[in-house]
Coordinates of C-alpha atoms and ligand atoms in Angstrom, one line a residue:
M11 CA -2.3 -30.0 -22.7
A12 CA -3.6 -27.1 -20.9
F13 CA -0.8 -24.8 -19.6
L14 CA -0.7 -24.5 -16.0
L15 CA 1.1 -21.9 -13.6
I16 CA 4.0 -23.0 -11.7
K17 CA 2.0 -22.4 -8.5
E18 CA -0.6 -25.2 -9.6
L19 CA 2.3 -27.4 -11.3
L20 CA 3.7 -27.6 -7.7
S21 CA 0.6 -28.8 -6.1
L22 CA 0.3 -31.6 -8.2
P23 CA 1.4 -35.2 -7.5
A24 CA 4.8 -35.8 -8.8
D25 CA 3.7 -39.0 -10.7
S26 CA 5.5 -38.7 -13.6
R27 CA 2.8 -36.8 -15.4
E28 CA 3.6 -35.0 -18.6
V29 CA 3.9 -31.3 -17.9
R30 CA 4.6 -28.0 -19.6
V31 CA 6.5 -24.9 -17.7
R32 CA 6.0 -21.8 -19.2
G33 CA 8.2 -18.6 -17.6
W34 CA 11.4 -17.1 -17.2
V35 CA 14.6 -18.5 -16.6
R36 CA 16.2 -17.5 -12.9
T37 CA 19.5 -19.9 -13.5
K38 CA 20.9 -22.1 -15.2
R39 CA 23.5 -24.7 -13.5
E40 CA 25.4 -26.8 -15.7
M41 CA 27.1 -30.1 -14.2
K42 CA 29.0 -32.9 -16.4
N43 CA 25.9 -34.8 -17.4
L44 CA 22.8 -32.5 -15.9
V45 CA 21.7 -29.1 -16.5
F46 CA 19.7 -27.5 -14.0
V47 CA 17.3 -24.7 -15.1
A48 CA 15.1 -22.9 -12.6
M49 CA 12.0 -21.5 -13.7
N50 CA 9.9 -18.8 -12.3
D51 CA 6.5 -17.3 -13.7
G52 CA 5.7 -15.0 -10.8
S53 CA 2.6 -17.1 -9.8
C54 CA 4.1 -18.0 -6.6
F55 CA 7.5 -17.5 -4.8
A56 CA 9.1 -20.9 -5.6
D57 CA 10.8 -21.6 -8.9
I58 CA 10.4 -25.0 -10.2
Q59 CA 13.7 -26.7 -11.3
C60 CA 13.7 -28.6 -14.7
T61 CA 16.6 -31.1 -14.8
F62 CA 18.1 -32.0 -18.4
D63 CA 20.0 -35.0 -18.3
R64 CA 22.5 -35.3 -20.9
T65 CA 23.3 -38.8 -20.7
R66 CA 19.9 -39.7 -22.7
E67 CA 19.9 -40.7 -25.9
D68 CA 16.7 -39.5 -27.5
W69 CA 17.5 -35.7 -27.4
D70 CA 16.2 -33.5 -30.5
G71 CA 18.9 -31.1 -31.9
G72 CA 16.6 -28.3 -31.1
T73 CA 16.2 -28.6 -27.5
E74 CA 20.2 -29.2 -27.4
T75 CA 20.8 -26.0 -29.3
A76 CA 18.5 -24.1 -27.1
L77 CA 20.1 -25.2 -23.9
A78 CA 23.1 -24.3 -24.6
S79 CA 22.3 -20.5 -25.4
L80 CA 19.6 -20.6 -22.7
S81 CA 20.4 -17.6 -20.4
T82 CA 19.1 -15.8 -17.1
G83 CA 16.0 -13.9 -18.2
A84 CA 14.9 -15.5 -21.7
A85 CA 11.4 -16.6 -21.8
A86 CA 11.0 -20.4 -22.2
E87 CA 9.1 -23.5 -22.7
I88 CA 10.0 -26.6 -21.1
G89 CA 8.2 -30.1 -21.4
G90 CA 9.0 -33.0 -19.4
R91 CA 7.8 -35.2 -16.5
L92 CA 6.6 -33.9 -13.1
V93 CA 8.7 -36.4 -11.0
P94 CA 9.7 -36.2 -7.0
S95 CA 12.9 -34.0 -6.7
P96 CA 16.1 -35.8 -4.9
A97 CA 17.0 -31.9 -3.7
S98 CA 16.1 -30.5 -0.5
G99 CA 13.5 -27.8 -0.3
Q100 CA 11.6 -28.7 -3.3
A101 CA 9.2 -31.9 -3.4
A102 CA 8.6 -31.7 -7.1
E103 CA 10.7 -31.3 -10.2
V104 CA 10.5 -31.5 -13.8
A105 CA 12.7 -34.4 -15.7
A106 CA 13.0 -32.0 -18.6
E107 CA 12.4 -33.6 -22.4
T108 CA 12.0 -30.4 -24.4
L109 CA 13.2 -26.9 -24.4
S110 CA 12.1 -24.1 -26.7
I111 CA 13.1 -20.7 -26.2
I112 CA 10.1 -18.2 -26.8
G113 CA 12.2 -14.7 -26.0
E114 CA 15.9 -14.3 -25.8
A115 CA 17.5 -12.0 -22.9
P116 CA 21.1 -11.6 -24.1
P117 CA 23.5 -12.0 -21.3
E118 CA 25.7 -9.1 -22.3
T119 CA 22.8 -6.5 -21.7
Y120 CA 20.0 -8.2 -19.4
P121 CA 20.7 -6.4 -16.3
L122 CA 19.2 -8.9 -13.9
Q123 CA 22.0 -11.2 -13.5
K124 CA 22.6 -13.8 -10.6
K125 CA 24.1 -11.3 -8.3
R126 CA 21.9 -9.7 -5.5
H127 CA 21.3 -6.3 -6.7
S128 CA 20.9 -3.0 -4.3
L129 CA 17.2 -1.8 -3.9
E130 CA 18.4 1.5 -5.1
F131 CA 19.6 0.1 -8.8
L132 CA 16.3 -1.9 -9.1
R133 CA 14.2 1.3 -9.0
E134 CA 16.1 2.7 -11.6
I135 CA 15.1 -0.6 -13.7
A136 CA 11.3 -0.9 -12.1
H137 CA 10.2 -2.2 -15.5
L138 CA 12.3 -5.6 -14.8
R139 CA 12.2 -5.5 -11.0
A140 CA 9.0 -7.4 -10.5
R141 CA 11.2 -10.4 -11.8
T142 CA 13.2 -10.2 -8.7
N143 CA 12.3 -12.4 -5.6
T144 CA 11.9 -9.2 -3.5
F145 CA 9.5 -7.7 -6.0
G146 CA 7.8 -10.7 -7.0
A147 CA 6.8 -11.2 -3.3
V148 CA 6.2 -7.6 -2.6
S149 CA 3.8 -7.6 -5.7
R150 CA 2.0 -10.8 -4.4
V151 CA 1.6 -9.6 -1.0
R152 CA 0.0 -6.3 -2.3
N153 CA -2.4 -8.4 -4.5
R154 CA -3.2 -10.8 -1.4
M155 CA -3.7 -7.2 1.0
A156 CA -6.1 -5.5 -2.0
F157 CA -8.5 -8.7 -1.9
A158 CA -8.3 -9.1 1.8
I159 CA -9.4 -5.5 2.2
H160 CA -12.3 -6.1 0.0
E161 CA -13.4 -9.4 2.0
F162 CA -13.0 -7.6 5.4
F163 CA -15.6 -4.8 4.3
Q164 CA -17.9 -6.7 2.3
S165 CA -18.5 -9.5 5.1
R166 CA -19.2 -6.4 7.5
G167 CA -21.8 -5.0 5.5
F168 CA -19.9 -2.1 3.8
Q169 CA -20.3 -1.2 0.5
Y170 CA -17.5 -0.1 -2.0
V171 CA -18.1 3.5 -3.2
H172 CA -16.2 5.1 -6.2
T173 CA -15.3 8.7 -5.3
P174 CA -14.2 11.0 -7.9
I175 CA -10.2 11.7 -8.7
I176 CA -10.4 15.1 -9.9
T177 CA -12.2 17.2 -7.5
T178 CA -12.7 20.9 -7.0
Q179 CA -12.6 20.4 -2.8
D180 CA -9.2 20.2 -0.7
A181 CA -10.7 17.6 1.6
E182 CA -8.1 17.6 4.2
G183 CA -7.3 21.4 4.0
A184 CA -3.9 20.5 4.0
G185 CA -3.0 22.4 0.6
A186 CA -1.0 19.9 -0.9
L187 CA -2.9 19.6 -4.3
F188 CA -1.8 18.8 -7.7
Q189 CA -3.8 21.3 -9.9
V190 CA -5.4 19.8 -13.0
T191 CA -5.8 22.0 -16.1
T192 CA -6.1 22.3 -19.8
L193 CA -4.9 25.9 -20.2
D194 CA -1.9 26.7 -22.0
L195 CA 0.5 27.2 -18.9
N196 CA 3.3 28.4 -21.8
A197 CA 0.6 30.9 -23.2
L198 CA -0.1 31.9 -19.6
A199 CA 3.1 32.5 -18.8
S200 CA 4.0 34.8 -21.9
R201 CA 1.2 36.9 -21.6
K202 CA 1.3 40.0 -19.3
G203 CA -0.2 40.2 -15.6
G204 CA -3.9 39.8 -14.4
P205 CA -5.1 36.7 -12.8
V206 CA -5.7 33.4 -14.6
D207 CA -9.4 33.4 -16.2
Y208 CA -10.4 29.8 -14.9
V209 CA -13.7 30.3 -17.1
Q210 CA -11.8 29.2 -19.8
D211 CA -10.4 26.1 -18.0
F212 CA -12.0 22.7 -18.8
F213 CA -14.2 22.6 -15.5
G214 CA -14.6 26.4 -15.2
K215 CA -12.9 26.4 -12.2
P216 CA -9.8 25.5 -10.6
A217 CA -9.9 21.4 -10.3
F218 CA -7.3 19.2 -8.5
L219 CA -6.5 15.4 -8.0
T220 CA -8.0 14.3 -4.9
V221 CA -6.0 14.2 -1.4
S222 CA -9.0 12.0 -0.1
G223 CA -12.3 10.8 -1.1
Q224 CA -13.7 10.8 2.7
L225 CA -16.0 14.1 2.0
E226 CA -17.7 12.2 -0.9
A227 CA -17.6 8.8 1.2
E228 CA -19.7 10.8 4.0
T229 CA -22.3 11.6 1.9
Y230 CA -22.8 7.8 0.7
A231 CA -22.6 7.0 4.4
A232 CA -25.3 9.1 5.4
A233 CA -27.4 7.1 2.5
L234 CA -26.2 3.3 2.6
S235 CA -24.8 3.3 6.3
R236 CA -21.5 1.7 5.8
V237 CA -19.2 2.4 2.7
Y238 CA -15.4 2.4 1.9
T239 CA -13.4 3.6 -0.7
F240 CA -10.1 2.2 -2.2
G241 CA -8.5 4.0 -4.5
P242 CA -5.7 6.4 -5.5
T243 CA -4.9 9.5 -3.9
F244 CA -2.4 12.3 -4.7
R245 CA -0.2 14.6 -2.5
A246 CA 1.9 17.2 -3.6
E247 CA 4.0 17.1 -0.5
N248 CA 7.7 18.0 -1.4
S249 CA 8.7 15.6 1.5
N250 CA 11.4 13.0 0.8
T251 CA 10.7 10.3 3.0
T252 CA 10.3 6.5 3.3
R253 CA 6.9 6.9 3.9
H254 CA 5.7 9.3 1.7
L255 CA 4.6 9.1 -1.8
A256 CA 2.8 11.8 -4.4
E257 CA 0.6 9.2 -5.6
F258 CA -0.6 6.3 -3.3
W259 CA -3.7 4.2 -2.5
M260 CA -5.9 4.8 0.2
I261 CA -8.9 2.9 1.7
E262 CA -11.2 4.7 3.8
P263 CA -14.1 3.2 5.4
E264 CA -17.1 5.5 6.8
M265 CA -19.9 4.4 9.1
A266 CA -23.1 6.0 10.0
F267 CA -24.5 5.8 13.5
A268 CA -20.8 5.3 14.8
R269 CA -18.9 7.0 17.5
L270 CA -14.7 7.5 17.9
P271 CA -14.8 4.1 19.8
D272 CA -16.5 2.7 17.2
N273 CA -14.2 3.6 14.7
M274 CA -11.3 2.5 17.1
A275 CA -12.5 -1.1 17.2
L276 CA -12.9 -1.1 13.3
A277 CA -9.3 -0.3 12.8
E278 CA -8.2 -2.5 15.2
D279 CA -10.1 -5.3 13.6
F280 CA -9.5 -4.3 10.2
L281 CA -5.5 -4.5 10.5
K282 CA -5.6 -7.7 12.5
S283 CA -7.8 -9.4 9.6
L284 CA -5.3 -8.5 7.2
C285 CA -2.3 -9.9 9.2
I286 CA -4.1 -13.0 9.7
A287 CA -4.7 -13.2 5.9
V288 CA -1.4 -12.3 4.8
L289 CA -0.1 -15.0 7.5
K290 CA -2.1 -17.6 5.9
D291 CA -2.0 -17.0 2.4
C292 CA 1.5 -15.6 1.7
A293 CA 3.7 -18.1 4.1
D294 CA 6.6 -18.3 1.4
D295 CA 6.8 -14.7 0.4
L296 CA 6.5 -13.8 4.4
A297 CA 9.3 -16.5 4.9
F298 CA 11.4 -14.8 2.4
F299 CA 11.0 -11.1 3.9
D300 CA 11.6 -12.5 7.4
A301 CA 14.9 -14.1 6.3
R302 CA 16.3 -11.4 4.2
I303 CA 14.3 -8.1 4.5
E304 CA 13.4 -7.6 8.2
K305 CA 14.2 -10.2 10.8
G306 CA 11.1 -11.0 12.9
V307 CA 8.5 -9.6 10.7
V308 CA 6.4 -12.9 11.0
K309 CA 6.5 -12.6 14.7
T310 CA 5.5 -9.3 14.7
L311 CA 2.3 -10.1 12.5
R312 CA 1.6 -13.1 14.8
S313 CA 1.7 -11.1 17.6
I314 CA -0.5 -8.2 16.3
A315 CA -3.5 -10.7 15.4
E316 CA -3.4 -11.9 19.0
S317 CA -2.7 -8.5 21.4
S318 CA -5.1 -5.8 21.4
F319 CA -3.9 -2.2 20.7
A320 CA -3.0 0.1 23.3
H321 CA -5.1 3.4 23.7
I322 CA -3.7 6.8 24.8
T323 CA -5.2 10.5 24.3
Y324 CA -2.8 12.7 22.8
T325 CA -2.5 14.9 25.8
D326 CA -1.1 11.7 27.8
A327 CA 1.2 11.0 24.9
V328 CA 2.5 14.4 25.1
K329 CA 3.3 13.9 28.5
E330 CA 5.2 10.7 28.1
L331 CA 7.0 12.4 25.1
E332 CA 8.1 15.0 27.5
K333 CA 9.4 13.4 30.4
N334 CA 11.5 11.7 27.2
A335 CA 12.5 15.0 25.8
A336 CA 16.4 14.6 25.7
A337 CA 15.5 11.4 23.0
F338 CA 14.0 13.8 20.3
A339 CA 15.7 16.1 17.9
F340 CA 12.2 18.0 17.6
K341 CA 11.2 18.9 21.5
P342 CA 7.4 17.9 22.1
F343 CA 5.0 20.3 23.5
W344 CA 1.5 20.4 24.0
G345 CA 0.1 21.4 20.5
C346 CA 2.7 20.1 18.3
D347 CA 2.2 18.0 15.4
L348 CA 3.3 14.6 16.3
Q349 CA 6.9 14.2 14.6
S350 CA 7.5 10.7 13.0
E351 CA 10.3 10.3 16.0
H352 CA 7.5 11.0 18.4
E353 CA 5.2 8.2 16.9
K354 CA 7.8 5.8 16.9
F355 CA 8.6 6.6 20.7
L356 CA 5.3 6.1 21.5
T357 CA 4.6 2.8 19.6
E358 CA 7.8 1.2 20.1
K359 CA 8.9 2.2 23.6
I360 CA 5.8 3.3 25.5
A361 CA 3.2 0.8 24.1
G362 CA 5.5 -1.8 22.8
G363 CA 3.2 -2.4 19.9
P364 CA 0.6 -0.7 17.8
V365 CA -1.1 2.3 19.6
I366 CA -4.2 4.5 19.0
V367 CA -3.9 7.9 20.0
T368 CA -6.9 10.0 20.3
D369 CA -7.8 13.7 21.0
Y370 CA -5.7 15.6 19.4
P371 CA -5.6 19.4 19.5
R372 CA -8.1 21.0 16.9
E373 CA -5.3 23.0 15.5
I374 CA -3.5 20.6 14.0
K375 CA -6.3 18.1 12.8
A376 CA -8.8 18.8 9.9
F377 CA -11.8 20.9 9.7
Y378 CA -14.2 18.3 9.9
M379 CA -13.4 16.5 12.8
K380 CA -16.0 16.4 15.8
Q381 CA -15.0 18.8 18.4
N382 CA -14.9 17.8 21.9
D383 CA -16.6 20.0 24.7
D384 CA -13.2 21.3 26.1
G385 CA -12.9 23.2 23.1
K386 CA -9.3 22.5 22.6
T387 CA -9.5 18.8 20.9
V388 CA -11.2 17.0 18.3
R389 CA -12.3 13.2 18.3
A390 CA -9.5 12.6 16.2
M391 CA -7.5 8.7 16.2
D392 CA -4.3 8.2 14.7
V393 CA -3.1 4.3 14.5
L394 CA 0.6 4.2 14.9
V395 CA 2.7 1.2 14.4
P396 CA 6.4 0.2 15.2
R397 CA 9.0 0.9 12.6
L398 CA 6.5 3.1 10.6
G399 CA 4.5 5.5 12.9
E400 CA 1.2 6.7 11.6
I401 CA -0.5 4.1 9.5
I402 CA -4.2 5.3 9.6
G403 CA -5.5 8.5 10.4
G404 CA -9.3 8.8 11.2
S405 CA -11.9 10.5 13.0
E406 CA -15.6 11.0 14.5
R407 CA -16.7 13.8 12.3
E408 CA -18.6 17.1 13.4
E409 CA -22.3 16.5 12.7
N410 CA -23.7 19.3 13.9
Q411 CA -24.1 22.2 11.2
E412 CA -23.9 25.4 13.3
R413 CA -20.4 24.1 14.9
L414 CA -19.2 22.6 11.5
E415 CA -19.7 26.1 9.9
R416 CA -18.1 28.1 13.0
R417 CA -14.9 26.1 12.6
M418 CA -15.2 26.4 8.6
T419 CA -15.6 30.4 9.2
E420 CA -12.8 30.3 11.7
L421 CA -10.3 28.7 9.3
G422 CA -11.2 31.1 6.4
M423 CA -12.8 28.4 4.4
D424 CA -15.4 29.1 1.6
K425 CA -18.9 27.8 2.7
A426 CA -20.2 28.3 -0.2
A427 CA -17.8 25.7 -1.9
Y428 CA -18.7 23.0 0.7
A429 CA -22.5 23.8 0.5
W430 CA -23.1 20.2 -0.5
Y431 CA -20.9 19.0 2.3
L432 CA -23.3 21.0 4.8
D433 CA -26.2 19.6 3.4
L434 CA -25.3 16.4 5.1
R435 CA -25.7 18.1 8.6
R436 CA -29.0 20.0 7.4
Y437 CA -30.8 16.9 6.4
G438 CA -31.1 13.6 8.4
T439 CA -27.2 14.4 10.0
I440 CA -26.3 11.3 12.0
P441 CA -23.4 10.8 14.2
H442 CA -20.6 9.1 12.0
S443 CA -16.8 8.4 11.7
G444 CA -14.7 6.7 9.8
F445 CA -10.7 6.6 8.6
G446 CA -7.8 6.3 6.1
L447 CA -5.6 3.4 5.9
G448 CA -2.4 4.3 3.6
F449 CA -2.4 1.0 1.2
E450 CA 1.8 1.1 1.0
R451 CA 2.4 2.0 4.7
L452 CA 0.3 -1.4 5.2
I453 CA 2.3 -3.1 2.5
Q454 CA 5.4 -1.6 4.2
Y455 CA 4.3 -3.0 7.5
V456 CA 3.6 -6.6 6.4
T457 CA 6.8 -7.1 4.3
G458 CA 9.3 -4.9 6.2
M459 CA 10.2 -3.2 3.2
A460 CA 12.1 0.3 4.5
N461 CA 11.1 2.2 1.8
I462 CA 8.0 3.1 0.8
R463 CA 9.2 3.5 -2.9
D464 CA 9.7 -0.5 -3.0
V465 CA 6.0 -1.3 -2.3
I466 CA 4.3 0.2 -5.2
P467 CA 5.2 -0.9 -8.8
Y468 CA 6.1 2.6 -10.3
P469 CA 6.6 5.2 -7.2
R470 CA 5.7 9.1 -7.9
A471 CA 7.6 11.2 -5.7
A472 CA 9.2 15.0 -6.1
G473 CA 11.2 14.8 -9.3
Q474 CA 10.3 11.1 -9.7
A475 CA 7.6 9.9 -12.4
E476 CA 9.6 7.6 -14.5
F477 CA 7.8 4.9 -16.6
Ligands
LIG15 O1 -4.3 11.0 8.0 P1 -4.6 11.2 6.5 O2 -4.2 12.5 5.8 O3 -6.3 11.1 6.7 C1 -7.0 11.2 5.5 O4 -6.7 11.4 4.6 C2 -8.4 11.4 5.9 N1 -9.4 11.8 5.2 C3 -8.8 9.9 6.0 C4 -10.4 9.8 6.8 O5 -10.4 9.9 8.0 N2 -11.2 9.0 5.8 O6 -4.0 9.9 5.5 C5 -4.7 8.5 5.7 C6 -3.4 7.6 5.9 C7 -2.3 8.1 6.5 O7 -2.2 7.5 7.9 C8 -1.2 7.4 5.9 O8 -0.8 6.2 6.2 C9 -1.4 7.7 4.8 O9 -2.7 8.0 4.6 N3 -0.9 8.9 4.0 C10 0.2 8.5 3.0 N4 1.0 7.4 2.3 C11 1.6 7.4 1.7 N5 2.2 9.0 1.3 C12 1.7 9.8 1.6 N6 2.2 11.0 1.0 C13 0.4 9.9 2.5 N7 -0.3 10.5 3.3 C14 -1.1 10.0 3.8
LIG16 MG1 -2.8 11.7 9.5

């Protein structure tokens, strides 16, 4: 008989049909005549219970020996019949007839025993943590969200473009770049003085891992009208926080013929549709997060799907913050970069839900943002959500060549290196807008997981690149 996943088995009628379960043992409970083995294969949150009735006459010796040595974490195959379950909380179980151990997990050393482990401990055994309820659920939600992102954009005429991972540009002008080189650093260190000769380097000039695919995405939006990227992004930010990784995934839509209000509407529709998808398709996983990780997370997702996002300008936001200055370690003032405490205050205390902050001071935003006529602010937007603060950052782009060049000059940027980017303004320039959603922040948001290192399989952060 074909081998089915536990998710598929649990959707079948419990009509005593013959089934075969393959997976890993979560628990084994022994009663006088019965042995209960909970099997999980990660295809869904639920385990499938396999019940061995020791009073049966027809056990084969192999099964009995295997049952005695079966332990948590072992891989096994259990054959039997799918029957209605007398236990509460599960419709069906397997009346087990055969058992074979496929891979043992010696209980003396297997680290994932029945007791609950701390998230810190599980981070140290990240190669095994996907076998826990929490990380299985995070993985399934991550998978569903990735698919929902493609569904959302594809159904709206956005085309998926693959922007480069290695680049010679600093897209954000923020300087947190990882350099990519084939030069021998040890040889360089032992030689005397003089600048590095990049002509000898692989690309013939300094190269880096990308901090954003936006600039290249803009070139495709100026040809295909609506595009999006979804790929890995790298930032050598030495910030040891629960919201920053050195390697994270970002989704960046870019739309031609679109202004800031179109961008804001897209961001709101996008987040809502992702909440609806996870509520619909990950109900069991979300129920777990709600019960064990973050009370109320399901209610929050429902309310996001139904409410509309608040809007506030940066200038008005700072006024609100100044009125409450006593609440902050970092005193807010016009011109300051909003700190995470400010962002949380705006979304949790002022808006009571997601809020889009627009028109930031140009000095704290990237060179490419469209300049307002006031000469002080740019057409930027950040979407802030409770618990996390910034989840999305974006803007309308400066499509006027002269203004863009002037800004680049002010910032001391090398215009020659961005000639291709300036060409977009020279040939068939258009108003256009886009934003970036941090994928891991989204997963934190929908699961309620507190630390970003627990929503990506193998987190990379300063001093941390295990596995
Ligand atoms: O606000 P950011 O820096 O915007 C950009 O990179 C633009 N190029 C996006 C665009 O307009 N196309 O980053 C966008 C989002 C942030 O709002 C945050 O969710 C996430 O990326 N992000 C990070 N996530 C995890 N770790 C980090 N170090 C992050 N830095 C940014
Ligand atoms: Mg930002």
